[in-house]
Amino acid sequence: MIDKAKDIRKGEELDLTKLTEYLGDHLAGFSGNIEVSQFPSGFSNLTYLIKTGQKEYVLRRPPFGANIKGGHDMHREFRVLSALKPVYSKVPKPVLFCDNHSVMGADFYLMERVKGVILRSQAPKDIELKPELMRSISEACIDTLADLHTMDLTAAGLADFGRPEGYTQRQVEGWIGRYYKSETDKLPHMDVVAEWLQKHIPEQKYVSFIHNDYKYNNLVLNPEKLDEIIAVLDWEMSTVGNPLMDLGTSLAYWAQVDDSDALKPFSLTWLPGNYTRNELVECYAEKTGFDLKDQVFYYVFGAFKIGVIIQQIYARYKKGLTQDPRFANLIYAVKACGANAVKALEKDRI
């Protein structure tokens, strides 16, 4: 049941000699020997399991071939965990940050390993994901997001961790710019959505600490009680901003049974029993008290944003900067994101 690491993918190996030497100098209680394996999922930052003596850590580093200056900021992610940990229990404890590129050619950090169940593209072995269980997990998922969005920023000391004024406008413009910089194929739906978003930006009413990549495979579930979330992972894109943009991204990741098969490998939300996207919105609105009359905009933005993220990964693959075979057909997922967004804006519902 516990999420497990596997053999390291070709081309993503770490220099164990350099890593061992660095940990020996900087990690308290280091035993002198390490075992390294890789968590197989994820399409952005690379995640490894580091075993040393009786302790286990998770190492996070940018993908090979990525434009590190333009994203994949390991130092920022480490600072987010350090700031959140005292006030938000569902984050792993950060342990060590390294900006010495002689170790592995990029920044990286270590955090504690939180053992639990992660719902990836396939159900873990020995778990039957019955409809009533999926119902409870989806409720816990949206409850945890609502808790994050209603956290008192000032009391948590996080009020200055971002630029909330004009956040929605900047995000729309920024993701459109990223799309056209990474464009490899002409996709009419993505063009339509980019134009529509710029013309329909709503008034920004709320400010919260937001995750920006909140979905099932970033949640660690208690193996003894699967509808209890014990940790939220992957805070790379978190900031202070408009919580409804965060919700929109989560809604776009929330594939339903009637969505394209190209989107279903990213989540198990299409299994029987899960909330629908509309039910998620209703539950979130009840928990937060936020006005969601512009939910279509936020969903369309989320679908476009996910399409851009996938497009950036696909562009790296097309340029030969990564050899991961999972990336070969990602263009179909980009097309599906654009199609879902256009369907929503045309029907004015998610």
Short mmCIF file of C-alpha atoms in Angstrom, two decimals:
data_model
loop_
_atom_site.label_atom_id
_atom_site.label_comp_id
_atom_site.label_asym_id
_atom_site.label_seq_id
_atom_site.Cartn_x
_atom_site.Cartn_y
_atom_site.Cartn_z
CA MET A 1 0.00 0.00 0.00
CA ILE A 2 2.79 2.43 0.87
CA ASP A 3 4.02 4.53 -2.07
CA LYS A 4 7.37 3.07 -3.15
CA ALA A 5 10.40 4.23 -5.10
CA LYS A 6 11.77 2.18 -7.98
CA ASP A 7 14.88 1.95 -10.15
CA ILE A 8 16.22 5.26 -11.41
CA ARG A 9 15.21 6.15 -14.96
CA LYS A 10 17.94 6.25 -17.60
CA GLY A 11 19.53 9.68 -17.83
CA GLU A 12 18.33 10.75 -14.37
CA GLU A 13 21.03 9.07 -12.28
CA LEU A 14 22.75 10.95 -9.44
CA ASP A 15 26.49 11.03 -8.72
CA LEU A 16 26.44 8.99 -5.51
CA THR A 17 30.07 9.74 -4.65
CA LYS A 18 29.56 13.49 -4.69
CA LEU A 19 26.19 13.24 -2.94
CA THR A 20 27.62 11.00 -0.20
CA GLU A 21 30.52 13.40 0.38
CA TYR A 22 28.16 16.38 0.62
CA LEU A 23 25.77 14.68 3.02
CA GLY A 24 28.70 13.58 5.16
CA ASP A 25 29.68 17.22 5.61
CA HIS A 26 26.19 18.72 6.04
CA LEU A 27 23.62 16.17 7.25
CA ALA A 28 23.53 15.56 10.99
CA GLY A 29 23.73 11.90 11.97
CA PHE A 30 24.74 10.77 8.50
CA SER A 31 25.87 7.13 8.48
CA GLY A 32 28.30 7.33 5.57
CA ASN A 33 26.37 5.09 3.16
CA ILE A 34 23.32 5.80 1.04
CA GLU A 35 20.86 3.91 -1.13
CA VAL A 36 19.07 5.88 -3.83
CA SER A 37 15.93 5.02 -5.79
CA GLN A 38 13.42 7.15 -7.68
CA PHE A 39 9.73 7.78 -7.31
CA PRO A 40 8.41 6.93 -10.77
CA SER A 41 5.57 9.40 -11.15
CA GLY A 42 5.59 13.13 -11.74
CA PHE A 43 6.42 15.06 -14.88
CA SER A 44 8.25 18.07 -13.47
CA ASN A 45 10.78 18.05 -10.63
CA LEU A 46 12.55 14.75 -9.99
CA THR A 47 12.01 13.01 -6.67
CA TYR A 48 14.33 10.40 -5.15
CA LEU A 49 14.26 8.26 -2.02
CA ILE A 50 17.49 8.52 -0.02
CA LYS A 51 18.13 5.81 2.57
CA THR A 52 20.94 6.37 5.04
CA GLY A 53 21.26 4.12 8.07
CA GLN A 54 17.88 3.95 9.76
CA LYS A 55 16.63 7.20 8.23
CA GLU A 56 14.83 7.94 4.98
CA TYR A 57 14.67 11.25 3.14
CA VAL A 58 13.18 12.53 -0.08
CA LEU A 59 15.47 14.49 -2.41
CA ARG A 60 13.97 16.96 -4.88
CA ARG A 61 15.85 18.44 -7.83
CA PRO A 62 14.91 20.09 -11.16
CA PRO A 63 14.52 17.91 -14.26
CA PHE A 64 17.57 17.49 -16.44
CA GLY A 65 17.50 19.90 -19.38
CA ALA A 66 15.10 22.34 -17.71
CA ASN A 67 15.49 26.11 -17.77
CA ILE A 68 16.27 26.32 -14.07
CA LYS A 69 16.40 30.13 -13.98
CA GLY A 70 12.85 30.27 -15.33
CA GLY A 71 11.33 27.78 -12.89
CA HIS A 72 11.96 24.72 -10.73
CA ASP A 73 13.16 26.93 -7.89
CA MET A 74 14.31 24.49 -5.22
CA HIS A 75 15.33 27.21 -2.79
CA ARG A 76 11.90 28.77 -2.92
CA GLU A 77 10.20 25.41 -2.38
CA PHE A 78 12.46 24.75 0.61
CA ARG A 79 11.62 28.18 2.06
CA VAL A 80 7.91 27.53 1.60
CA LEU A 81 8.12 24.27 3.54
CA SER A 82 10.17 25.97 6.26
CA ALA A 83 7.60 28.76 6.61
CA LEU A 84 4.54 26.51 6.45
CA LYS A 85 5.66 23.71 8.73
CA PRO A 86 5.07 25.57 12.04
CA VAL A 87 1.52 26.60 11.06
CA TYR A 88 0.28 23.94 8.64
CA SER A 89 0.81 20.38 9.80
CA LYS A 90 0.32 18.74 6.41
CA VAL A 91 3.74 19.55 4.96
CA PRO A 92 6.86 17.38 5.21
CA LYS A 93 9.64 18.69 7.42
CA PRO A 94 12.41 20.35 5.34
CA VAL A 95 15.87 19.08 6.29
CA LEU A 96 18.68 20.41 4.08
CA PHE A 97 19.09 22.74 1.10
CA CYS A 98 22.08 22.69 -1.27
CA ASP A 99 22.99 25.35 -3.84
CA ASN A 100 26.45 23.90 -4.55
CA HIS A 101 26.10 22.86 -8.20
CA SER A 102 29.28 20.81 -8.09
CA VAL A 103 27.24 18.10 -6.31
CA MET A 104 24.65 17.45 -9.04
CA GLY A 105 24.63 20.44 -11.37
CA ALA A 106 21.59 22.12 -9.81
CA ASP A 107 20.05 23.16 -6.51
CA PHE A 108 18.37 20.40 -4.52
CA TYR A 109 16.92 19.82 -1.09
CA LEU A 110 16.09 17.04 1.33
CA MET A 111 12.91 16.67 3.35
CA GLU A 112 11.57 14.01 5.66
CA ARG A 113 9.81 11.09 4.05
CA VAL A 114 6.14 10.84 4.95
CA LYS A 115 5.11 7.23 4.42
CA GLY A 116 1.62 6.74 3.12
CA VAL A 117 -0.57 5.98 0.12
CA ILE A 118 -0.52 8.17 -2.98
CA LEU A 119 -3.20 7.81 -5.64
CA ARG A 120 -1.31 7.97 -8.91
CA SER A 121 -2.44 6.81 -12.36
CA GLN A 122 -3.29 3.34 -11.07
CA ALA A 123 -4.68 2.17 -7.74
CA PRO A 124 -2.04 0.86 -5.31
CA LYS A 125 -1.97 -2.91 -4.91
CA ASP A 126 -4.09 -4.40 -2.14
CA ILE A 127 -6.50 -1.44 -2.13
CA GLU A 128 -10.01 -1.64 -3.51
CA LEU A 129 -11.11 1.87 -4.38
CA LYS A 130 -14.80 1.42 -3.73
CA PRO A 131 -17.17 4.29 -4.59
CA GLU A 132 -17.84 5.11 -0.94
CA LEU A 133 -14.08 5.36 -0.26
CA MET A 134 -13.50 7.61 -3.28
CA ARG A 135 -16.38 9.78 -2.09
CA SER A 136 -14.71 10.24 1.30
CA ILE A 137 -11.28 10.87 -0.22
CA SER A 138 -12.61 13.50 -2.61
CA GLU A 139 -14.37 15.24 0.29
CA ALA A 140 -11.16 15.22 2.34
CA CYS A 141 -9.30 16.56 -0.69
CA ILE A 142 -11.49 19.63 -1.10
CA ASP A 143 -11.72 20.16 2.68
CA THR A 144 -7.92 20.29 2.91
CA LEU A 145 -7.71 22.81 0.06
CA ALA A 146 -10.39 24.96 1.71
CA ASP A 147 -8.46 24.83 5.01
CA LEU A 148 -5.33 26.10 3.25
CA HIS A 149 -7.22 28.91 1.54
CA THR A 150 -8.89 30.12 4.74
CA MET A 151 -5.70 30.08 6.83
CA ASP A 152 -4.92 33.41 8.52
CA LEU A 153 -1.94 34.68 6.51
CA THR A 154 -0.90 37.29 9.04
CA ALA A 155 -1.02 34.89 11.98
CA ALA A 156 0.96 32.37 9.96
CA GLY A 157 3.59 34.93 9.00
CA LEU A 158 3.01 34.30 5.30
CA ALA A 159 1.38 37.56 4.22
CA ASP A 160 4.50 38.77 2.39
CA PHE A 161 5.18 35.51 0.56
CA GLY A 162 3.93 36.75 -2.79
CA ARG A 163 2.40 39.69 -4.68
CA PRO A 164 -1.38 39.23 -4.49
CA GLU A 165 -2.31 42.58 -6.06
CA GLY A 166 -2.92 41.99 -9.76
CA TYR A 167 -2.20 38.28 -9.35
CA THR A 168 -4.98 37.10 -11.68
CA GLN A 169 -3.95 39.42 -14.51
CA ARG A 170 -0.27 38.44 -14.21
CA GLN A 171 -1.08 34.75 -14.21
CA VAL A 172 -3.18 34.97 -17.35
CA GLU A 173 -0.54 36.97 -19.19
CA GLY A 174 2.31 34.85 -17.86
CA TRP A 175 0.87 31.47 -18.84
CA ILE A 176 -0.10 32.71 -22.28
CA GLY A 177 3.47 33.91 -22.77
CA ARG A 178 4.87 30.56 -21.62
CA TYR A 179 2.63 28.71 -24.02
CA TYR A 180 3.77 30.53 -27.11
CA LYS A 181 7.42 30.31 -26.08
CA SER A 182 7.11 26.50 -25.88
CA GLU A 183 4.70 25.98 -28.80
CA THR A 184 5.60 23.03 -31.04
CA ASP A 185 2.31 22.41 -32.88
CA LYS A 186 -0.49 24.73 -33.94
CA LEU A 187 -3.43 23.94 -31.64
CA PRO A 188 -6.50 26.09 -32.48
CA HIS A 189 -8.29 25.42 -29.17
CA MET A 190 -5.34 26.74 -27.17
CA ASP A 191 -5.33 29.88 -29.32
CA VAL A 192 -9.06 30.42 -28.72
CA VAL A 193 -8.66 30.01 -24.96
CA ALA A 194 -5.68 32.37 -24.77
CA GLU A 195 -7.68 35.10 -26.48
CA TRP A 196 -10.82 34.47 -24.39
CA LEU A 197 -8.97 34.56 -21.06
CA GLN A 198 -7.50 37.99 -21.75
CA LYS A 199 -10.97 39.40 -22.42
CA HIS A 200 -12.76 37.87 -19.40
CA ILE A 201 -10.52 38.44 -16.37
CA PRO A 202 -12.83 38.86 -13.33
CA GLU A 203 -12.34 41.10 -10.33
CA GLN A 204 -10.00 39.51 -7.78
CA LYS A 205 -11.81 39.36 -4.42
CA TYR A 206 -9.77 37.03 -2.22
CA VAL A 207 -6.17 36.55 -1.11
CA SER A 208 -4.88 33.25 0.30
CA PHE A 209 -1.82 31.07 0.46
CA ILE A 210 -2.23 28.81 -2.56
CA HIS A 211 -0.59 25.55 -3.66
CA ASN A 212 -1.01 25.89 -7.44
CA ASP A 213 -0.62 22.16 -8.19
CA TYR A 214 -3.15 20.59 -5.85
CA LYS A 215 -4.30 17.14 -7.02
CA TYR A 216 -4.55 13.54 -5.87
CA ASN A 217 -0.98 12.52 -6.66
CA ASN A 218 0.34 15.31 -4.43
CA LEU A 219 -1.59 14.04 -1.41
CA VAL A 220 -0.29 11.41 1.04
CA LEU A 221 -3.07 9.33 2.59
CA ASN A 222 -2.98 7.59 5.96
CA PRO A 223 -2.66 3.85 5.16
CA GLU A 224 -4.74 3.05 8.25
CA LYS A 225 -7.49 5.51 7.29
CA LEU A 226 -7.39 6.27 3.60
CA ASP A 227 -9.73 9.24 3.70
CA GLU A 228 -7.32 11.11 5.99
CA ILE A 229 -4.72 13.31 4.27
CA ILE A 230 -1.48 13.36 6.27
CA ALA A 231 0.69 15.41 3.90
CA VAL A 232 0.50 17.66 0.86
CA LEU A 233 3.51 17.47 -1.46
CA ASP A 234 5.07 19.54 -4.27
CA TRP A 235 4.92 23.17 -3.15
CA GLU A 236 7.07 24.37 -6.04
CA MET A 237 4.51 26.84 -7.40
CA SER A 238 2.88 27.93 -4.13
CA THR A 239 2.51 31.61 -3.29
CA VAL A 240 0.12 34.22 -1.90
CA GLY A 241 -2.52 34.95 -4.53
CA ASN A 242 -6.07 34.39 -5.71
CA PRO A 243 -7.38 31.10 -4.21
CA LEU A 244 -9.93 30.70 -6.99
CA MET A 245 -7.05 30.36 -9.49
CA ASP A 246 -5.79 27.49 -7.33
CA LEU A 247 -9.25 25.92 -7.28
CA GLY A 248 -9.49 26.27 -11.06
CA THR A 249 -6.24 24.36 -11.53
CA SER A 250 -7.47 21.57 -9.25
CA LEU A 251 -10.79 21.42 -11.13
CA ALA A 252 -8.94 21.10 -14.43
CA TYR A 253 -6.86 18.21 -13.08
CA TRP A 254 -10.10 16.59 -11.87
CA ALA A 255 -10.80 14.33 -14.85
CA GLN A 256 -14.33 12.96 -15.09
CA VAL A 257 -15.49 9.77 -16.76
CA ASP A 258 -16.71 11.75 -19.81
CA ASP A 259 -13.36 13.52 -20.32
CA SER A 260 -10.73 12.56 -22.87
CA ASP A 261 -8.73 9.43 -22.08
CA ALA A 262 -5.61 11.58 -22.57
CA LEU A 263 -6.39 13.32 -19.25
CA LYS A 264 -7.22 10.28 -17.14
CA PRO A 265 -3.65 9.03 -16.52
CA PHE A 266 -3.04 12.17 -14.44
CA SER A 267 -5.60 11.26 -11.79
CA LEU A 268 -8.07 8.68 -10.48
CA THR A 269 -10.83 11.25 -10.03
CA TRP A 270 -12.85 9.65 -12.84
CA LEU A 271 -13.45 6.48 -10.82
CA PRO A 272 -17.01 5.88 -9.50
CA GLY A 273 -17.81 7.64 -6.24
CA ASN A 274 -15.62 10.71 -6.71
CA TYR A 275 -17.20 14.13 -6.53
CA THR A 276 -17.94 15.70 -9.88
CA ARG A 277 -16.33 19.06 -10.62
CA ASN A 278 -19.63 20.76 -9.86
CA GLU A 279 -19.87 18.98 -6.51
CA LEU A 280 -16.32 20.09 -5.69
CA VAL A 281 -17.31 23.69 -6.36
CA GLU A 282 -20.39 23.41 -4.16
CA CYS A 283 -18.42 21.85 -1.30
CA TYR A 284 -15.61 24.42 -1.59
CA ALA A 285 -18.06 27.32 -1.61
CA GLU A 286 -19.77 25.95 1.49
CA LYS A 287 -16.45 25.50 3.33
CA THR A 288 -14.92 28.86 2.40
CA GLY A 289 -17.90 31.15 1.89
CA PHE A 290 -16.25 32.42 -1.32
CA ASP A 291 -18.33 33.69 -4.25
CA LEU A 292 -17.87 31.31 -7.21
CA LYS A 293 -20.00 32.98 -9.86
CA ASP A 294 -16.92 33.16 -12.12
CA GLN A 295 -16.14 29.46 -11.78
CA VAL A 296 -16.08 28.94 -15.56
CA PHE A 297 -13.26 31.46 -15.96
CA TYR A 298 -11.19 29.80 -13.26
CA TYR A 299 -11.78 26.32 -14.69
CA VAL A 300 -10.89 27.48 -18.22
CA PHE A 301 -7.75 29.14 -16.87
CA GLY A 302 -6.83 25.95 -15.02
CA ALA A 303 -7.28 23.81 -18.13
CA PHE A 304 -5.14 26.21 -20.17
CA LYS A 305 -2.44 26.35 -17.47
CA ILE A 306 -2.20 22.56 -17.27
CA GLY A 307 -2.00 22.44 -21.04
CA VAL A 308 0.92 24.87 -20.92
CA ILE A 309 2.72 22.86 -18.23
CA ILE A 310 2.39 19.72 -20.34
CA GLN A 311 3.41 21.62 -23.48
CA GLN A 312 6.60 22.82 -21.80
CA ILE A 313 7.51 19.25 -20.88
CA TYR A 314 6.69 18.04 -24.39
CA ALA A 315 8.84 20.80 -25.88
CA ARG A 316 11.82 19.63 -23.81
CA TYR A 317 11.26 16.11 -25.15
CA LYS A 318 11.01 17.34 -28.75
CA LYS A 319 14.31 19.20 -28.34
CA GLY A 320 15.98 16.06 -27.03
CA LEU A 321 16.61 17.53 -23.58
CA THR A 322 14.94 14.55 -21.90
CA GLN A 323 14.62 10.93 -23.02
CA ASP A 324 11.71 9.95 -20.78
CA PRO A 325 9.45 7.87 -23.08
CA ARG A 326 6.35 8.95 -21.12
CA PHE A 327 6.65 12.36 -22.77
CA ALA A 328 6.32 11.20 -26.39
CA ASN A 329 2.52 11.50 -26.57
CA LEU A 330 1.97 14.46 -24.27
CA ILE A 331 0.80 16.64 -27.16
CA TYR A 332 -2.52 14.74 -27.02
CA ALA A 333 -2.98 15.81 -23.41
CA VAL A 334 -2.34 19.44 -24.41
CA LYS A 335 -5.01 19.10 -27.10
CA ALA A 336 -7.44 17.60 -24.57
CA CYS A 337 -6.87 20.48 -22.13
CA GLY A 338 -7.63 23.00 -24.87
CA ALA A 339 -10.73 21.10 -25.96
CA ASN A 340 -12.08 20.90 -22.39
CA ALA A 341 -11.53 24.63 -21.90
CA VAL A 342 -13.31 25.54 -25.14
CA LYS A 343 -16.25 23.26 -24.27
CA ALA A 344 -16.63 24.96 -20.90
CA LEU A 345 -16.51 28.51 -22.21
CA GLU A 346 -18.95 27.69 -25.02
CA LYS A 347 -21.46 26.02 -22.68
CA ASP A 348 -20.73 28.45 -19.82
CA ARG A 349 -20.40 25.61 -17.30
CA ILE A 350 -17.68 23.28 -16.04
#
